[in-house]
PDB file of C-alpha atoms in Angstrom:
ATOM      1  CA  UNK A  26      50.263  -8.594  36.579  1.00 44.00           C
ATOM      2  CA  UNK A  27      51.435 -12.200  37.346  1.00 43.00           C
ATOM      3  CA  UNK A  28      53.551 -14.269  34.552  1.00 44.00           C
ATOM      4  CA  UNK A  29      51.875 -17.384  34.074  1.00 39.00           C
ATOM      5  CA  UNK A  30      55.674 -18.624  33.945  1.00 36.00           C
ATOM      6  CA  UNK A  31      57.162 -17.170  36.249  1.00 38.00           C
ATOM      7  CA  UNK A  32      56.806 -18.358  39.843  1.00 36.00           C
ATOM      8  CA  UNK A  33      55.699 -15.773  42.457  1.00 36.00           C
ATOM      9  CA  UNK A  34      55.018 -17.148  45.974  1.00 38.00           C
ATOM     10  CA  UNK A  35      52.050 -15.489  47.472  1.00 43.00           C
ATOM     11  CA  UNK A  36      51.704 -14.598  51.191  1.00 44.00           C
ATOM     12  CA  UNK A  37      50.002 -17.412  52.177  1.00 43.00           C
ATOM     13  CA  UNK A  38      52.231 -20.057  50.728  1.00 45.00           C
ATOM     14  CA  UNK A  39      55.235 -17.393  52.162  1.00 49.00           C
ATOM     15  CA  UNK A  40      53.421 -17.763  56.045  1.00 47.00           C
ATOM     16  CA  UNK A  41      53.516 -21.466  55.524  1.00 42.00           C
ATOM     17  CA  UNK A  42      57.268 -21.867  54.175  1.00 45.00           C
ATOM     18  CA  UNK A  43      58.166 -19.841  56.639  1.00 50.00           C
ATOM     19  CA  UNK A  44      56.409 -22.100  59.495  1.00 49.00           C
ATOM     20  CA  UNK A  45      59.277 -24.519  61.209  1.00 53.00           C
ATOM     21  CA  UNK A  46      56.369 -26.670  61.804  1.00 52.00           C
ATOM     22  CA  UNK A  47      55.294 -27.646  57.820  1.00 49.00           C
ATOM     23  CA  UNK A  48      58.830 -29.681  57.990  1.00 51.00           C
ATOM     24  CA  UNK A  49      59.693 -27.756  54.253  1.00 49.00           C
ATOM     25  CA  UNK A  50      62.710 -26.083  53.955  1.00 48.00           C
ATOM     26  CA  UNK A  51      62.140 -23.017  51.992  1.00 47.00           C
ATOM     27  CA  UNK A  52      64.778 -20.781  51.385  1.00 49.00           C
ATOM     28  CA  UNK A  53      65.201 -20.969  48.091  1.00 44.00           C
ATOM     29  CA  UNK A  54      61.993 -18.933  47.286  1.00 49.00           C
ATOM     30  CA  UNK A  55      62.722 -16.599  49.791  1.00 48.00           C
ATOM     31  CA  UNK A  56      66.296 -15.383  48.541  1.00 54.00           C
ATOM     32  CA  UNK A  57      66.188 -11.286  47.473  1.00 62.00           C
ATOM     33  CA  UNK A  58      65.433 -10.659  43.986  1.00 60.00           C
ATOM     34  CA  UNK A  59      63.112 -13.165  43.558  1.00 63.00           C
ATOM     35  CA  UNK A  60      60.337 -11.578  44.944  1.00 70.00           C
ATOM     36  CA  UNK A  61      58.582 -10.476  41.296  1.00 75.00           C
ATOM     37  CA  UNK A  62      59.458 -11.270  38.159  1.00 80.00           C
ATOM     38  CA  UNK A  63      62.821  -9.917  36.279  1.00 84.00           C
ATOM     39  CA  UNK A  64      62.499  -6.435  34.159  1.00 87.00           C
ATOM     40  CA  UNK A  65      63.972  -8.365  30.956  1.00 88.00           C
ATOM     41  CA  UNK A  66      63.936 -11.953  30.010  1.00 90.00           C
ATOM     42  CA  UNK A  67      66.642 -13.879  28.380  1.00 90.00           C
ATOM     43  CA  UNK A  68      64.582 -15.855  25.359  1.00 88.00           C
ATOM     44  CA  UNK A  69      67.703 -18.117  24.433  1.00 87.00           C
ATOM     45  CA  UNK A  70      67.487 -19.565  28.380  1.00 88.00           C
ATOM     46  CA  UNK A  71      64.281 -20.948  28.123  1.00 87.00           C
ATOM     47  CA  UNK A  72      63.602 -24.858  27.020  1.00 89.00           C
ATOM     48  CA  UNK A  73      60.292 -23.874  25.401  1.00 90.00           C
ATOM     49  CA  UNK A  74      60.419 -20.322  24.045  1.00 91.00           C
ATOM     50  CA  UNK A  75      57.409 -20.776  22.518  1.00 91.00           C
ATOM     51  CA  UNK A  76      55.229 -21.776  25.919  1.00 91.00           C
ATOM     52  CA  UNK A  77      56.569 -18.432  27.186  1.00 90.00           C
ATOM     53  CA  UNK A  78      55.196 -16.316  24.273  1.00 91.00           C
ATOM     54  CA  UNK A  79      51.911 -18.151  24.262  1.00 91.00           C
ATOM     55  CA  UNK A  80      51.908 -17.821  28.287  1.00 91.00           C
ATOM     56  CA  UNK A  81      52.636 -14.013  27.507  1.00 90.00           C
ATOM     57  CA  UNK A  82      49.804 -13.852  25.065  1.00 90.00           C
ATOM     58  CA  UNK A  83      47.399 -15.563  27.537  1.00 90.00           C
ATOM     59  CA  UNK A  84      48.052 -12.931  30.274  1.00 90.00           C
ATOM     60  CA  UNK A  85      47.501  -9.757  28.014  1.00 90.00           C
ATOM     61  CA  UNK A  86      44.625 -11.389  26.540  1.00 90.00           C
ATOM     62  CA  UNK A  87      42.775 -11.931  30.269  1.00 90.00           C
ATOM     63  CA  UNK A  88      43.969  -8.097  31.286  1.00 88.00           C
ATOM     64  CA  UNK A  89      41.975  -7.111  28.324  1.00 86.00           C
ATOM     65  CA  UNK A  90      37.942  -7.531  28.706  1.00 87.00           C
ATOM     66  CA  UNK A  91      36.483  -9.010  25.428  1.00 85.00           C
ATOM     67  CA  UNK A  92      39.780 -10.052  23.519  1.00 87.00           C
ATOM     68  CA  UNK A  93      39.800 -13.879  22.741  1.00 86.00           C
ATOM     69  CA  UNK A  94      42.999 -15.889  22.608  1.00 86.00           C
ATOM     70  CA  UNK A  95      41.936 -16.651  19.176  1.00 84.00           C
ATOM     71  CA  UNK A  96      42.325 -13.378  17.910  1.00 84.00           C
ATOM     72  CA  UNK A  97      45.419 -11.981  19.636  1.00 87.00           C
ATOM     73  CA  UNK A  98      48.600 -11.929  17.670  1.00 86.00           C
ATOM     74  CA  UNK A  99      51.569 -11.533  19.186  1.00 88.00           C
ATOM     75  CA  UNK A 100      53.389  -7.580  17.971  1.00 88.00           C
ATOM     76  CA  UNK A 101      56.558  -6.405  19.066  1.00 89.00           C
ATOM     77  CA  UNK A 102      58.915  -2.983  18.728  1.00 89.00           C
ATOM     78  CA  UNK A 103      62.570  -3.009  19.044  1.00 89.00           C
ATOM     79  CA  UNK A 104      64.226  -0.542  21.411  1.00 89.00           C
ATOM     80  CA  UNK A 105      67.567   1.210  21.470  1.00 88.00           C
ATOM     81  CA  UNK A 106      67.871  -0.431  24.751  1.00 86.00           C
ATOM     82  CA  UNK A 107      70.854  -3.263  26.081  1.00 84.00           C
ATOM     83  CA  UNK A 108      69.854  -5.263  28.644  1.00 86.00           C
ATOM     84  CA  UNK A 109      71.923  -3.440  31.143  1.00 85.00           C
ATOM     85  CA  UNK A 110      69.725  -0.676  29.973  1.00 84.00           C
ATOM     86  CA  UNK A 111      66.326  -1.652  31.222  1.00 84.00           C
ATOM     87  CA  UNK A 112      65.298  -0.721  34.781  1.00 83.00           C
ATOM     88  CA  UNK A 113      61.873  -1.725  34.790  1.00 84.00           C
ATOM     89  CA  UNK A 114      59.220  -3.982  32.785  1.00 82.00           C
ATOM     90  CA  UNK A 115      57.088  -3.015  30.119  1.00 87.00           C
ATOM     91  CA  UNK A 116      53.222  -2.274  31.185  1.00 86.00           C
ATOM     92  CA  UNK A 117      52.241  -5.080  28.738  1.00 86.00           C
ATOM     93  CA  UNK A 118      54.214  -8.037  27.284  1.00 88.00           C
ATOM     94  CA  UNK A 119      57.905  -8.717  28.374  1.00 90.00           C
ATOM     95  CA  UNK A 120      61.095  -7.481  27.203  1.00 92.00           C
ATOM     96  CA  UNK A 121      63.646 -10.121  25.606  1.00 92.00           C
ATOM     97  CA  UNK A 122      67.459 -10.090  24.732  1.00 92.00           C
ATOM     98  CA  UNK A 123      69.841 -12.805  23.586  1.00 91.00           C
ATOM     99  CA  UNK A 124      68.845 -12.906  19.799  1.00 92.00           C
ATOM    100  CA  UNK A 125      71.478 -12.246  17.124  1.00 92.00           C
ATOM    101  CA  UNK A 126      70.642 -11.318  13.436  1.00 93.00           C
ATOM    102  CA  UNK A 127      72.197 -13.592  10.863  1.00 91.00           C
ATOM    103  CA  UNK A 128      72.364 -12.818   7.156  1.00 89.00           C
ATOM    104  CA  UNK A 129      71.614  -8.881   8.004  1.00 91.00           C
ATOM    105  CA  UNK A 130      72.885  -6.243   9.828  1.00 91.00           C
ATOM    106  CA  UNK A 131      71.306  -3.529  11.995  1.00 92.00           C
ATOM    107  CA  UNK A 132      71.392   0.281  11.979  1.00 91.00           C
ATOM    108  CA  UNK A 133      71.181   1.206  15.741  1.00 89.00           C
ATOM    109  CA  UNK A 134      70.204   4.495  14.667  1.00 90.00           C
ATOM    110  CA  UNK A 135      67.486   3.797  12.449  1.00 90.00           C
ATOM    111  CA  UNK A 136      66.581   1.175  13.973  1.00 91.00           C
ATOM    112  CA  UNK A 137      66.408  -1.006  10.529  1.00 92.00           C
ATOM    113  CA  UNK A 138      67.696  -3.941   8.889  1.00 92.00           C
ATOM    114  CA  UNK A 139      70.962  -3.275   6.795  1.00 91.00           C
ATOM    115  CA  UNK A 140      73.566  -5.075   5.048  1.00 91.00           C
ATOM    116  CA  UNK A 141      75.773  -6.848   7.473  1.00 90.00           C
ATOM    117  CA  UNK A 142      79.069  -5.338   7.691  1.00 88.00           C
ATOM    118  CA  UNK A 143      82.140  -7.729   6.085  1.00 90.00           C
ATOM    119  CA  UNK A 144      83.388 -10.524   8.025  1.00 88.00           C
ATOM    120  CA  UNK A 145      80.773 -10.305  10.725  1.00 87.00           C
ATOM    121  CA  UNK A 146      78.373 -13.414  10.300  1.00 88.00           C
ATOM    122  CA  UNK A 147      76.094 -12.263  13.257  1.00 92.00           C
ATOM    123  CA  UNK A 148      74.843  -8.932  14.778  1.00 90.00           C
ATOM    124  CA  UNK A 149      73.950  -8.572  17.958  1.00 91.00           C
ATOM    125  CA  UNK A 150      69.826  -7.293  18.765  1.00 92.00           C
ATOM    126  CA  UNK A 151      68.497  -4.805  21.000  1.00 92.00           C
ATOM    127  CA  UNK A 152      66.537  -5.401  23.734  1.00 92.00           C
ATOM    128  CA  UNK A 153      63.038  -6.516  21.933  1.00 92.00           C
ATOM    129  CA  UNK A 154      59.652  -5.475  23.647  1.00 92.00           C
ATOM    130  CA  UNK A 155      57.407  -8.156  22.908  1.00 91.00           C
ATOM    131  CA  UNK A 156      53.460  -8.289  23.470  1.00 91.00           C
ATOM    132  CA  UNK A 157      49.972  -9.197  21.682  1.00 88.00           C
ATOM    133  CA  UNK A 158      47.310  -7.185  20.534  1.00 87.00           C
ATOM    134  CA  UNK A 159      43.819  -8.032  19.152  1.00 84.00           C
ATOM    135  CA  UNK A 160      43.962  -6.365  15.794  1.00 77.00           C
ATOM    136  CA  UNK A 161      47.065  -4.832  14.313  1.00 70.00           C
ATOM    137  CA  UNK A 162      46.147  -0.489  13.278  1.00 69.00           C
ATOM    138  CA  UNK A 163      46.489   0.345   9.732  1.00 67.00           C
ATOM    139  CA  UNK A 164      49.467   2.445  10.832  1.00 70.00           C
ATOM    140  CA  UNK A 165      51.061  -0.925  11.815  1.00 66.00           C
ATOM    141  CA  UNK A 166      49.773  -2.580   8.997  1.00 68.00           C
ATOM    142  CA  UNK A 167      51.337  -0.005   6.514  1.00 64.00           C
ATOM    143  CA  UNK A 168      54.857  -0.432   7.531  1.00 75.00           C
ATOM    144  CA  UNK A 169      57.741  -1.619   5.622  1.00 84.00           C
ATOM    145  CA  UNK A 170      58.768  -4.479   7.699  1.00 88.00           C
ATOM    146  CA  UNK A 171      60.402  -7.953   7.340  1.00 92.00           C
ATOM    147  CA  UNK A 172      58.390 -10.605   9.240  1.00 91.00           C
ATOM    148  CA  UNK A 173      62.199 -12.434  10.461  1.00 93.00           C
ATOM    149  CA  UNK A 174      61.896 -15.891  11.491  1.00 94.00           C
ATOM    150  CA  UNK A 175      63.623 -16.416  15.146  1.00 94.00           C
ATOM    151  CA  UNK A 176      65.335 -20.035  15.390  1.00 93.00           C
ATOM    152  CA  UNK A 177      67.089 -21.763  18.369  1.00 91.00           C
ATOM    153  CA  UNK A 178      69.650 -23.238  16.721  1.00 89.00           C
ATOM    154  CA  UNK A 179      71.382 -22.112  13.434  1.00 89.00           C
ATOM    155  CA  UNK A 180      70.301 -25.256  12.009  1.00 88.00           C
ATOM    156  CA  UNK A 181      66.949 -23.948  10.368  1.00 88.00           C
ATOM    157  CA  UNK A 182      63.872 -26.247  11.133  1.00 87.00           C
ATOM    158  CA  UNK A 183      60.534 -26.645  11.891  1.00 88.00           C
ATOM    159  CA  UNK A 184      61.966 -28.154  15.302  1.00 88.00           C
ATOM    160  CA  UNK A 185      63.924 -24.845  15.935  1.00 90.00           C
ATOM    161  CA  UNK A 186      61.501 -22.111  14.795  1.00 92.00           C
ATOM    162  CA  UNK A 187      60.077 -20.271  17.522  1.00 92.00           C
ATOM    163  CA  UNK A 188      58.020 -17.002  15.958  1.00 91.00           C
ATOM    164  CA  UNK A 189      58.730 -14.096  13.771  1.00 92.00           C
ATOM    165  CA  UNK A 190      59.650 -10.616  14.627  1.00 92.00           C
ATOM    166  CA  UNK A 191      58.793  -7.557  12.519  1.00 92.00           C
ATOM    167  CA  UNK A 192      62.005  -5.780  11.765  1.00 92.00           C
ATOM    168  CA  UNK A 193      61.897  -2.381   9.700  1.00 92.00           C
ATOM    169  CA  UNK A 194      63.492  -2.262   6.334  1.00 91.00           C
ATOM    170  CA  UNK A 195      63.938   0.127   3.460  1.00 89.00           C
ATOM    171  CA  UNK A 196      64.447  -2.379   1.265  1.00 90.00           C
ATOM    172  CA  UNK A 197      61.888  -4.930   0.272  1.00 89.00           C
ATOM    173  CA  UNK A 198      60.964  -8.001   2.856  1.00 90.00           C
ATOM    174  CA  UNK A 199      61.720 -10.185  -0.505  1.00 92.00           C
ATOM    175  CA  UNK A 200      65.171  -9.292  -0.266  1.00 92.00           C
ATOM    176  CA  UNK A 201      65.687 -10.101   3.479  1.00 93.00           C
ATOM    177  CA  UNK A 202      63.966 -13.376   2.478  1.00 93.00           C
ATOM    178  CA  UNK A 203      66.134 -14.403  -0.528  1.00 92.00           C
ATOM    179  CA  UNK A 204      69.408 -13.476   1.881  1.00 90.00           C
ATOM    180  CA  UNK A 205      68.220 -16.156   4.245  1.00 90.00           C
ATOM    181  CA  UNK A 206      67.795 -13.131   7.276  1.00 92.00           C
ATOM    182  CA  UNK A 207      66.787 -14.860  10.489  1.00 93.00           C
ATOM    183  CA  UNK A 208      67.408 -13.987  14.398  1.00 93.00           C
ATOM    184  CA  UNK A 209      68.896 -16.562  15.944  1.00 93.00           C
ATOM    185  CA  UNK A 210      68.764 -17.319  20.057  1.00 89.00           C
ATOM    186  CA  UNK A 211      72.102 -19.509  19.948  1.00 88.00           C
ATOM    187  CA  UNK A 212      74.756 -18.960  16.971  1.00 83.00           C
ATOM    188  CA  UNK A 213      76.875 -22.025  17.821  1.00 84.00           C
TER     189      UNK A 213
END
């Protein structure tokens, strides 16, 4: 499965990089590790979060016979996960770290929003899996969840939103809402 972002260098293009003749020096594609794409991605290091996700969405929806882009939304599940953690990617959608919870906390063991502990104005996330699907189940439908807002900056904008990630919650999404909970890529 290619990433529409991500550059892979097929073997022809590799045969003609590799050609002293072309006159192109190419050893920057060639370098180890860059041979397919990385396991986990690092949302905060992207200029346009938001072309990623939509690339994302674009390649599950062409895996998938008779899904239209229309249709899709994107879904996502948090793991228990750090980035040091993952050792290989997901089958569909892509993995993400970086984000940091502000105005909530989170209960690694429960894997739910909570109140933030004193003093600490942002809490690290897991590692995120994100991906798209063409209906959500009622299962997924019937969850408690807060639909968080995810912002570049702290400075809260239209400019800086990127998308929304469903976080579980015991307590109503209202709340989360009225305390101003968002995931932020950059705090500072």
């Amino acid at each position: 499965m290619n990433c529409v972002l991500y550059l892979l260098v097929n073997t022809r293009t590799k045969a003609l990089l590799k050609d002293p003749s072309s006159g192109i020096n190419a050893e920057w594609p060639l370098r180890p590790g860059f041979e397919s794409r990385p396991h986990c991605f690092w949302l905060t290091g992207f200029f346009n979060p938001q072309g990623f996700l939509t690339a994302m969405r674009q390649e599950i929806t062409r895996a998938h016979k008779g899904w239209a882009l229309d249709t899709v939304q994107l879904f996502n599940e948090l793991t228990k996960m750090s980035r040091e953690d993952v050792s290989s990617s997901p089958q569909d959608g892509v993995y993400i770290y970086g984000l940091s919870l502000d105005g909530a906390g989170w209960d690694k063991r429960g894997m739910r929003l909570i109140e933030p502990a004193p003093k600490v104005l942002f809490t690290p996330l897991p590692v995120v899996h994100m991906f798209a699907v063409n209906e959500f189940t009622k299962e997924q439908k019937a969850q408690r969840v807060y639909e968080c807002p995810v912002y570049k900056k702290p400075c809260r904008t239209d400019l800086t939103y990127i998308t929304n990630i469903r976080l579980k919650t015991t307590l109503a999404p209202d709340y989360w809402t009225l305390r101003g909970a968002a995931l932020l890529c950059d705090t500072k």
